[in-house]
mmCIF file of C-alpha atoms in Angstrom:
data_model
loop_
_atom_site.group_PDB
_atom_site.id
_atom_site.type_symbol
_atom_site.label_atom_id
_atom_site.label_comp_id
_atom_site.label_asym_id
_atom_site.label_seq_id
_atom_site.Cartn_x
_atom_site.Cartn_y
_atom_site.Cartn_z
ATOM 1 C CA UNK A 1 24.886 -13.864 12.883
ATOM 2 C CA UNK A 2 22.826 -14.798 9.841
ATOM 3 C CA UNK A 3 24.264 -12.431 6.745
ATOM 4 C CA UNK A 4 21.555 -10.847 4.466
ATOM 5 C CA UNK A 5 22.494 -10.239 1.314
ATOM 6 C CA UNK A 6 20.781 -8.053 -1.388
ATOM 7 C CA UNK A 7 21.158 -7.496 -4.678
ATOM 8 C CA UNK A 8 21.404 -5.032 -6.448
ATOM 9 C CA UNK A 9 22.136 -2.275 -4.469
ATOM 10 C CA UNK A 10 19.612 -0.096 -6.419
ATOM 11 C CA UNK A 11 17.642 -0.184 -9.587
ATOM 12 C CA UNK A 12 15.645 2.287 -11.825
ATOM 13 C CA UNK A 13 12.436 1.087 -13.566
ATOM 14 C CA UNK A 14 10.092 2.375 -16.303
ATOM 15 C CA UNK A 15 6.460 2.319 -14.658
ATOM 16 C CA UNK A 16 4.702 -0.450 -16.205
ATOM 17 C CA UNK A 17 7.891 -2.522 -16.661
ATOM 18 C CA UNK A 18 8.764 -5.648 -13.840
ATOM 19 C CA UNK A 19 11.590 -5.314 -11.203
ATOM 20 C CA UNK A 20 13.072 -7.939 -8.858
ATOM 21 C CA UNK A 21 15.416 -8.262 -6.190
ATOM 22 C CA UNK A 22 17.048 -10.933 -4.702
ATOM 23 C CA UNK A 23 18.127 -11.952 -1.034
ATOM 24 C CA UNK A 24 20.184 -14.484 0.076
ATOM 25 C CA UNK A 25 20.850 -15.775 3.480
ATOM 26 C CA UNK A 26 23.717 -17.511 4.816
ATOM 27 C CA UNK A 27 22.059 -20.089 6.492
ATOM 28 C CA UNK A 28 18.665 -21.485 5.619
ATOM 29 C CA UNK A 29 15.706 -19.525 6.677
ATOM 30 C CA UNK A 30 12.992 -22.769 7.250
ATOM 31 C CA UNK A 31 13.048 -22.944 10.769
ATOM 32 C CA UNK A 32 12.181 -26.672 12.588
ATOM 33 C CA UNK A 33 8.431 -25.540 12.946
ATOM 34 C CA UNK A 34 8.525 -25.868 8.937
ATOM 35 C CA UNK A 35 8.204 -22.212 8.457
ATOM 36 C CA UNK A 36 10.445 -20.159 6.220
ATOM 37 C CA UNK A 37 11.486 -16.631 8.446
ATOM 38 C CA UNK A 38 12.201 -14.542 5.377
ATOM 39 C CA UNK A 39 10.108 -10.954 5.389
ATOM 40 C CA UNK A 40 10.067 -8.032 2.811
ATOM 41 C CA UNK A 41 9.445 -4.163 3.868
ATOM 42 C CA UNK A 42 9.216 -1.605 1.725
ATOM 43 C CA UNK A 43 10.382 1.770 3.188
ATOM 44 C CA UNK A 44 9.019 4.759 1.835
ATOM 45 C CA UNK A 45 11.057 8.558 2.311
ATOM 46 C CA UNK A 46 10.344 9.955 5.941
ATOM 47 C CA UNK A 47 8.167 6.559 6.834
ATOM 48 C CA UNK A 48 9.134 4.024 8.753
ATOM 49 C CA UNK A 49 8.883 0.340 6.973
ATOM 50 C CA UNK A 50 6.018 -1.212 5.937
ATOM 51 C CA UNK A 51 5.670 -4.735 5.909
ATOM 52 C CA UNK A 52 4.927 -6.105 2.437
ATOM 53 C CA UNK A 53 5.893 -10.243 2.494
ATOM 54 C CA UNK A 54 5.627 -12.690 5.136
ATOM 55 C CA UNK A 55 7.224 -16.486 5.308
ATOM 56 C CA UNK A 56 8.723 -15.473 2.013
ATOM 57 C CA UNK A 57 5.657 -15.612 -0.143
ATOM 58 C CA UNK A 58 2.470 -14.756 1.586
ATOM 59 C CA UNK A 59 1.439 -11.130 0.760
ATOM 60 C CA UNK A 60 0.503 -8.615 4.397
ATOM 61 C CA UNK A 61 -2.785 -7.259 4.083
ATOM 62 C CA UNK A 62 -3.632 -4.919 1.549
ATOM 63 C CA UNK A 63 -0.510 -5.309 -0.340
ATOM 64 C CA UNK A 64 -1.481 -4.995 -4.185
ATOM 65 C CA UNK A 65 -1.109 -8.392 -5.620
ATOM 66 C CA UNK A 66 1.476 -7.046 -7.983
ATOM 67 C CA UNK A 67 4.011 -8.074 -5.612
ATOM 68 C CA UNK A 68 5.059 -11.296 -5.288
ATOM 69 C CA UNK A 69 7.691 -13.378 -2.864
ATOM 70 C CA UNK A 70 9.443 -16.632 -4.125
ATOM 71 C CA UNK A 71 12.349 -18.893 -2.781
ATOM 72 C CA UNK A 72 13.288 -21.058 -0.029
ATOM 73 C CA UNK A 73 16.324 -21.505 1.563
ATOM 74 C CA UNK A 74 19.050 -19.322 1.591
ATOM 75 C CA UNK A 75 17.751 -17.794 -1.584
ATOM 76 C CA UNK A 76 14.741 -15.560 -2.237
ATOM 77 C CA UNK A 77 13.450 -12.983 -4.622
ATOM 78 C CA UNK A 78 10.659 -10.217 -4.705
ATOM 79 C CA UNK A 79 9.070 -9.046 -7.949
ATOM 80 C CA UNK A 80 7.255 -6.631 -8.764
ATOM 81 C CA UNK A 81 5.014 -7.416 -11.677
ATOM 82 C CA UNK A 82 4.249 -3.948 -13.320
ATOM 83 C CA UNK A 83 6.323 -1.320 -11.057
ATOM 84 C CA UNK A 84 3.991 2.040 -10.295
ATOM 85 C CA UNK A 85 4.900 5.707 -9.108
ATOM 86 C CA UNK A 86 3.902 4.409 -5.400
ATOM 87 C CA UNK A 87 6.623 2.134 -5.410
ATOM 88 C CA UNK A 88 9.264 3.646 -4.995
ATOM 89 C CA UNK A 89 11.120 3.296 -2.009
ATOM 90 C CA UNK A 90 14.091 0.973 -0.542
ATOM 91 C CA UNK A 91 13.153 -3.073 0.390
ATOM 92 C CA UNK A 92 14.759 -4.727 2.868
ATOM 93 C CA UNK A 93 14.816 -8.459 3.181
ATOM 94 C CA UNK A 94 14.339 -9.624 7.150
ATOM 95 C CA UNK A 95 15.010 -13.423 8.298
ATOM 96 C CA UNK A 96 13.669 -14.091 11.913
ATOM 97 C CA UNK A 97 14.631 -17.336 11.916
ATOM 98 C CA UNK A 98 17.895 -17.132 14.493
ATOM 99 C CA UNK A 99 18.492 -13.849 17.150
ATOM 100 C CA UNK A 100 19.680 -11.924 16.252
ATOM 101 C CA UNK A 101 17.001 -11.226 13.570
ATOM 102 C CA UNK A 102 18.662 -9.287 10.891
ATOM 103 C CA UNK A 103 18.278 -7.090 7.875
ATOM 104 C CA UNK A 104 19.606 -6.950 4.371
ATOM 105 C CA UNK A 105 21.257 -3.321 3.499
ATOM 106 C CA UNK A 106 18.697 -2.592 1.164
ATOM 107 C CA UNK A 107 17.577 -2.109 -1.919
ATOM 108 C CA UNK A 108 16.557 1.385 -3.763
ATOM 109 C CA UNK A 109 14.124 1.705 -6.196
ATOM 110 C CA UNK A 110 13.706 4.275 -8.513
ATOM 111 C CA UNK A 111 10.861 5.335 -10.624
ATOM 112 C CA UNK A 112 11.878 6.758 -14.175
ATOM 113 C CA UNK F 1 -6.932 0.846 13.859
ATOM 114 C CA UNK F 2 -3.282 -0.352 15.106
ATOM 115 C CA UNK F 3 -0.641 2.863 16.698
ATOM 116 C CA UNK F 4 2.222 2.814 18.254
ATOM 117 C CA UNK F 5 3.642 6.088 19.080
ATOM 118 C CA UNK F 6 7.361 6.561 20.041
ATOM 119 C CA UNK F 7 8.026 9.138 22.661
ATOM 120 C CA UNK F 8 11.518 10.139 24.963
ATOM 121 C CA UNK F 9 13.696 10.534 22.101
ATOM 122 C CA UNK F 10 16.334 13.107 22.539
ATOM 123 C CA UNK F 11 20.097 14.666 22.750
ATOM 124 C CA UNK F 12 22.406 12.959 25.026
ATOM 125 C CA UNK F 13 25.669 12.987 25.981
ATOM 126 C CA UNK F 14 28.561 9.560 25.235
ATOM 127 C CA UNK F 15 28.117 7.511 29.050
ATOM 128 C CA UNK F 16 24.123 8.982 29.507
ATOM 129 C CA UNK F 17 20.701 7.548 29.699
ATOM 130 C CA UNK F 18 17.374 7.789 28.636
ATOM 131 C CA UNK F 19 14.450 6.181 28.412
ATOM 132 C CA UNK F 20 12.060 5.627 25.166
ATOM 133 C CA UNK F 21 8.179 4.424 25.678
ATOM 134 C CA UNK F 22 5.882 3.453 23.609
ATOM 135 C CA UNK F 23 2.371 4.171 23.411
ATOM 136 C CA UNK F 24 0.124 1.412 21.818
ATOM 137 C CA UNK F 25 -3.311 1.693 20.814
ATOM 138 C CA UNK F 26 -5.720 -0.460 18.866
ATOM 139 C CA UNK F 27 -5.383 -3.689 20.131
ATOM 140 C CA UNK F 28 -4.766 -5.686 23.146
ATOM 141 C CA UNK F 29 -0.980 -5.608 24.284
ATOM 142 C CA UNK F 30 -0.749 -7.857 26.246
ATOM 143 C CA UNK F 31 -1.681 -10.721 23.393
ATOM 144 C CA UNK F 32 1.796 -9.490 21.712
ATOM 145 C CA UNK F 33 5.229 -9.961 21.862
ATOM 146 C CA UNK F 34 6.891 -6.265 21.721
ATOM 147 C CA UNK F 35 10.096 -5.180 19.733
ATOM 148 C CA UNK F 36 12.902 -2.533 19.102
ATOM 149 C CA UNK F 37 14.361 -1.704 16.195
ATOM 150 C CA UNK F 38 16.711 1.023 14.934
ATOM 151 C CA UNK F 39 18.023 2.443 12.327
ATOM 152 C CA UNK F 40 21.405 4.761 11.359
ATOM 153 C CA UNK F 41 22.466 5.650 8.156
ATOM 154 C CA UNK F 42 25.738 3.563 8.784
ATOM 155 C CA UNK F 43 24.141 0.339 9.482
ATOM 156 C CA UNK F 44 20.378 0.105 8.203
ATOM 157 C CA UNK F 45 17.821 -1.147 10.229
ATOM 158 C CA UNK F 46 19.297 -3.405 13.098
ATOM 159 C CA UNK F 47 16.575 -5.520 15.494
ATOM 160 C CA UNK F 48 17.291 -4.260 19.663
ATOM 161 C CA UNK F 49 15.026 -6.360 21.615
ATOM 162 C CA UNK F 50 12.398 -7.829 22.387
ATOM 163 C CA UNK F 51 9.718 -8.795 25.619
ATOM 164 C CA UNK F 52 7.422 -11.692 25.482
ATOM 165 C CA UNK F 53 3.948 -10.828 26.475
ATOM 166 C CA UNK F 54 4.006 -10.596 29.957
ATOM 167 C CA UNK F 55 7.169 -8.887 30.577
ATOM 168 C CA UNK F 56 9.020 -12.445 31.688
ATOM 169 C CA UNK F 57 11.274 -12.716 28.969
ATOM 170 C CA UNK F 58 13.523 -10.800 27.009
ATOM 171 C CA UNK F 59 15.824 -11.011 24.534
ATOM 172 C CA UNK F 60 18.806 -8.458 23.254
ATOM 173 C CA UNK F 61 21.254 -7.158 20.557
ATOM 174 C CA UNK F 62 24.392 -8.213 21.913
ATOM 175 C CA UNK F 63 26.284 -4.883 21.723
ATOM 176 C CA UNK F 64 23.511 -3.277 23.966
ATOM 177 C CA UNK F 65 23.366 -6.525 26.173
ATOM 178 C CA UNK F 66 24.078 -4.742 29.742
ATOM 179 C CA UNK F 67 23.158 -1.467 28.893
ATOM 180 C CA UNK F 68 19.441 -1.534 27.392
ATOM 181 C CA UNK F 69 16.561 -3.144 29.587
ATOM 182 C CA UNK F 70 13.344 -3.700 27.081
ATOM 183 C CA UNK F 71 10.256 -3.167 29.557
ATOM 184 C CA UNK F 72 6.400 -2.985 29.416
ATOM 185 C CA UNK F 73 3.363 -2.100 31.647
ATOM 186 C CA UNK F 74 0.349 -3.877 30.188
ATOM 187 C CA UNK F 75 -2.010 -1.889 32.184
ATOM 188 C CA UNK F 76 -0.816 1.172 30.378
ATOM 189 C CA UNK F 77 -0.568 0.065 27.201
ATOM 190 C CA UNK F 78 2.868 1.044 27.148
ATOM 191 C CA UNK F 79 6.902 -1.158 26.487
ATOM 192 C CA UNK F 80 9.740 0.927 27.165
ATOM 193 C CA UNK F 81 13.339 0.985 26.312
ATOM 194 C CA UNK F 82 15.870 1.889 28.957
ATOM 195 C CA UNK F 83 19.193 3.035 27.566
ATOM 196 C CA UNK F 84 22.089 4.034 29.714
ATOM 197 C CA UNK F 85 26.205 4.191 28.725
ATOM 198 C CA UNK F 86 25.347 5.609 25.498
ATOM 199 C CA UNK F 87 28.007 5.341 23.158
ATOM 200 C CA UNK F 88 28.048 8.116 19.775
ATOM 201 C CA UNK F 89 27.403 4.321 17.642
ATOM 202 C CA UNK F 90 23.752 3.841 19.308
ATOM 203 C CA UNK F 91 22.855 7.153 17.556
ATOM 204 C CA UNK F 92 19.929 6.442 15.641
ATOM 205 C CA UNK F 93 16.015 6.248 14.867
ATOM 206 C CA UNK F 94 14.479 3.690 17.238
ATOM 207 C CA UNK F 95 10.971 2.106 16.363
ATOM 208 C CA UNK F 96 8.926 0.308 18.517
ATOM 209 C CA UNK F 97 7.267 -2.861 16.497
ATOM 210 C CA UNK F 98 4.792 -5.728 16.695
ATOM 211 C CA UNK F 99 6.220 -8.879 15.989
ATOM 212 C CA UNK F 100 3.336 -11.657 15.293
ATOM 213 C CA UNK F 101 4.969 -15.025 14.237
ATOM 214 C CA UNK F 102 8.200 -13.152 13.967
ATOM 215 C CA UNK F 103 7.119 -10.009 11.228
ATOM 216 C CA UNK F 104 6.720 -6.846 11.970
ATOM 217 C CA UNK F 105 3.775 -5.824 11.088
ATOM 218 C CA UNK F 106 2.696 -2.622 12.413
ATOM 219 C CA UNK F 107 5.869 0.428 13.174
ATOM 220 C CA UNK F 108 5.848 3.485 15.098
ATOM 221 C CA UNK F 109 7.005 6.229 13.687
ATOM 222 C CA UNK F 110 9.874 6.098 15.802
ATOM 223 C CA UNK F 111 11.854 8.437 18.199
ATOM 224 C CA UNK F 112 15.389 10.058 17.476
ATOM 225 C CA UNK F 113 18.094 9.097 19.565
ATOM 226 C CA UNK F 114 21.505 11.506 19.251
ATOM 227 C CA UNK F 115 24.388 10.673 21.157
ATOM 228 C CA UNK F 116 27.047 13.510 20.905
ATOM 229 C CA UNK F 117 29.160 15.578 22.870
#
């Protein structure tokens, strides 16, 4: 199975200030069809997860453009440009680019 | 607007069955791919399975391979997840999801699966 591996394991940020986390894979994520299989969901308390990044980069729709995907490959990143209250949650990476489709353990977020 | 509703979740004894369905609403299933996912506190979110649009295919987890059948009824808007031999380790929160080009972009809430003596 494809390993996903986040780090860190949680983080606490000022609002205002950037945040990023990073995923890595261990085996690429760019599929033969040229796409890159590598998703970011944000899940908030009590919710079930929301899907914030597709194909690594590409924002979902109305996802504040604050957020940002990079990376290709086995590794990857998600920033956060200026972190808000509303963002506070745990991200999981996703790579649907081999079954079984896995997830990352997580990362948790923490608004000061 | 896009809802999937997760219903049949419940207590069940280690070796029993039940089955989960899902309700969609807000679009037309049978243009989608269907998929379960769960999620324990021991092992995150974990993808189950998953139907191709008109029921001909599926696809599993291994370690439910043989014990979960992934279903759907287009006509009633509605995919379904058979679980039998229940073991305490499937205990956990299973969501029904959309999968377009492989993301999931829409969740149900999902439906609580115990399995305990």
């Amino acid at each position: 199975d494809v390993v996903m591996t986040q780090t860190p394991h949680s983080l606490s940020v000022t609002p205002g200030q950037p945040a990023s986390i990073s995923c890595k894979s261990t085996e690429t994520l760019l599929d033969r069809d040229g796409t890159t299989y590598l998703f970011w969901y944000l899940q908030k308390p009590g919710q079930p997860p929301q899907l914030l990044i597709s194909e690594a980069f590409n924002r979902f729709s109305g996802v504040p453009d604050r957020f940002s995907g990079s990376g290709s490959g086995t590794d990857f990143t998600l920033k956060i440009s200026r972190v808000e209250a509303e963002d506070s949650g745990v991200y999981y990476c996703m790579q649907g680019v081999r079954l079984p489709w896995t997830f990352g353990h997580g990362t948790t977020v923490e608004i000061k | 607007e896009v809802q999937l509703v997760e219903s049949g979740g419940d207590l069940v004894q280690p070796g029993g069955s039940l089955t989960l369905s899902c309700t969609a609403s807000g679009f037309t299933l049978s243009d989608y791919w269907m998929t379960w996912v769960r999620q324990t506190p021991g092992k995150g979110l974990e993808w189950v399975a998953n139907i191709n649009r008109d029921g001909s295919a599926r696809q599993y987890l291994d370690s439910v391979k043989g014990r979960f059948t992934i279903s759907r009824d287009n006509t009633k808007n509605s995919v379904f997840l058979q679980l039998s031999s229940l073991r305490v380790e499937d205990t956990a929160i299973y969501y029904c999801t959309r999968p377009p080009g492989r993301r999931f972009d829409y969740w149900g809430r999902g439906a609580l699966v115990t399995v305990s003596s």
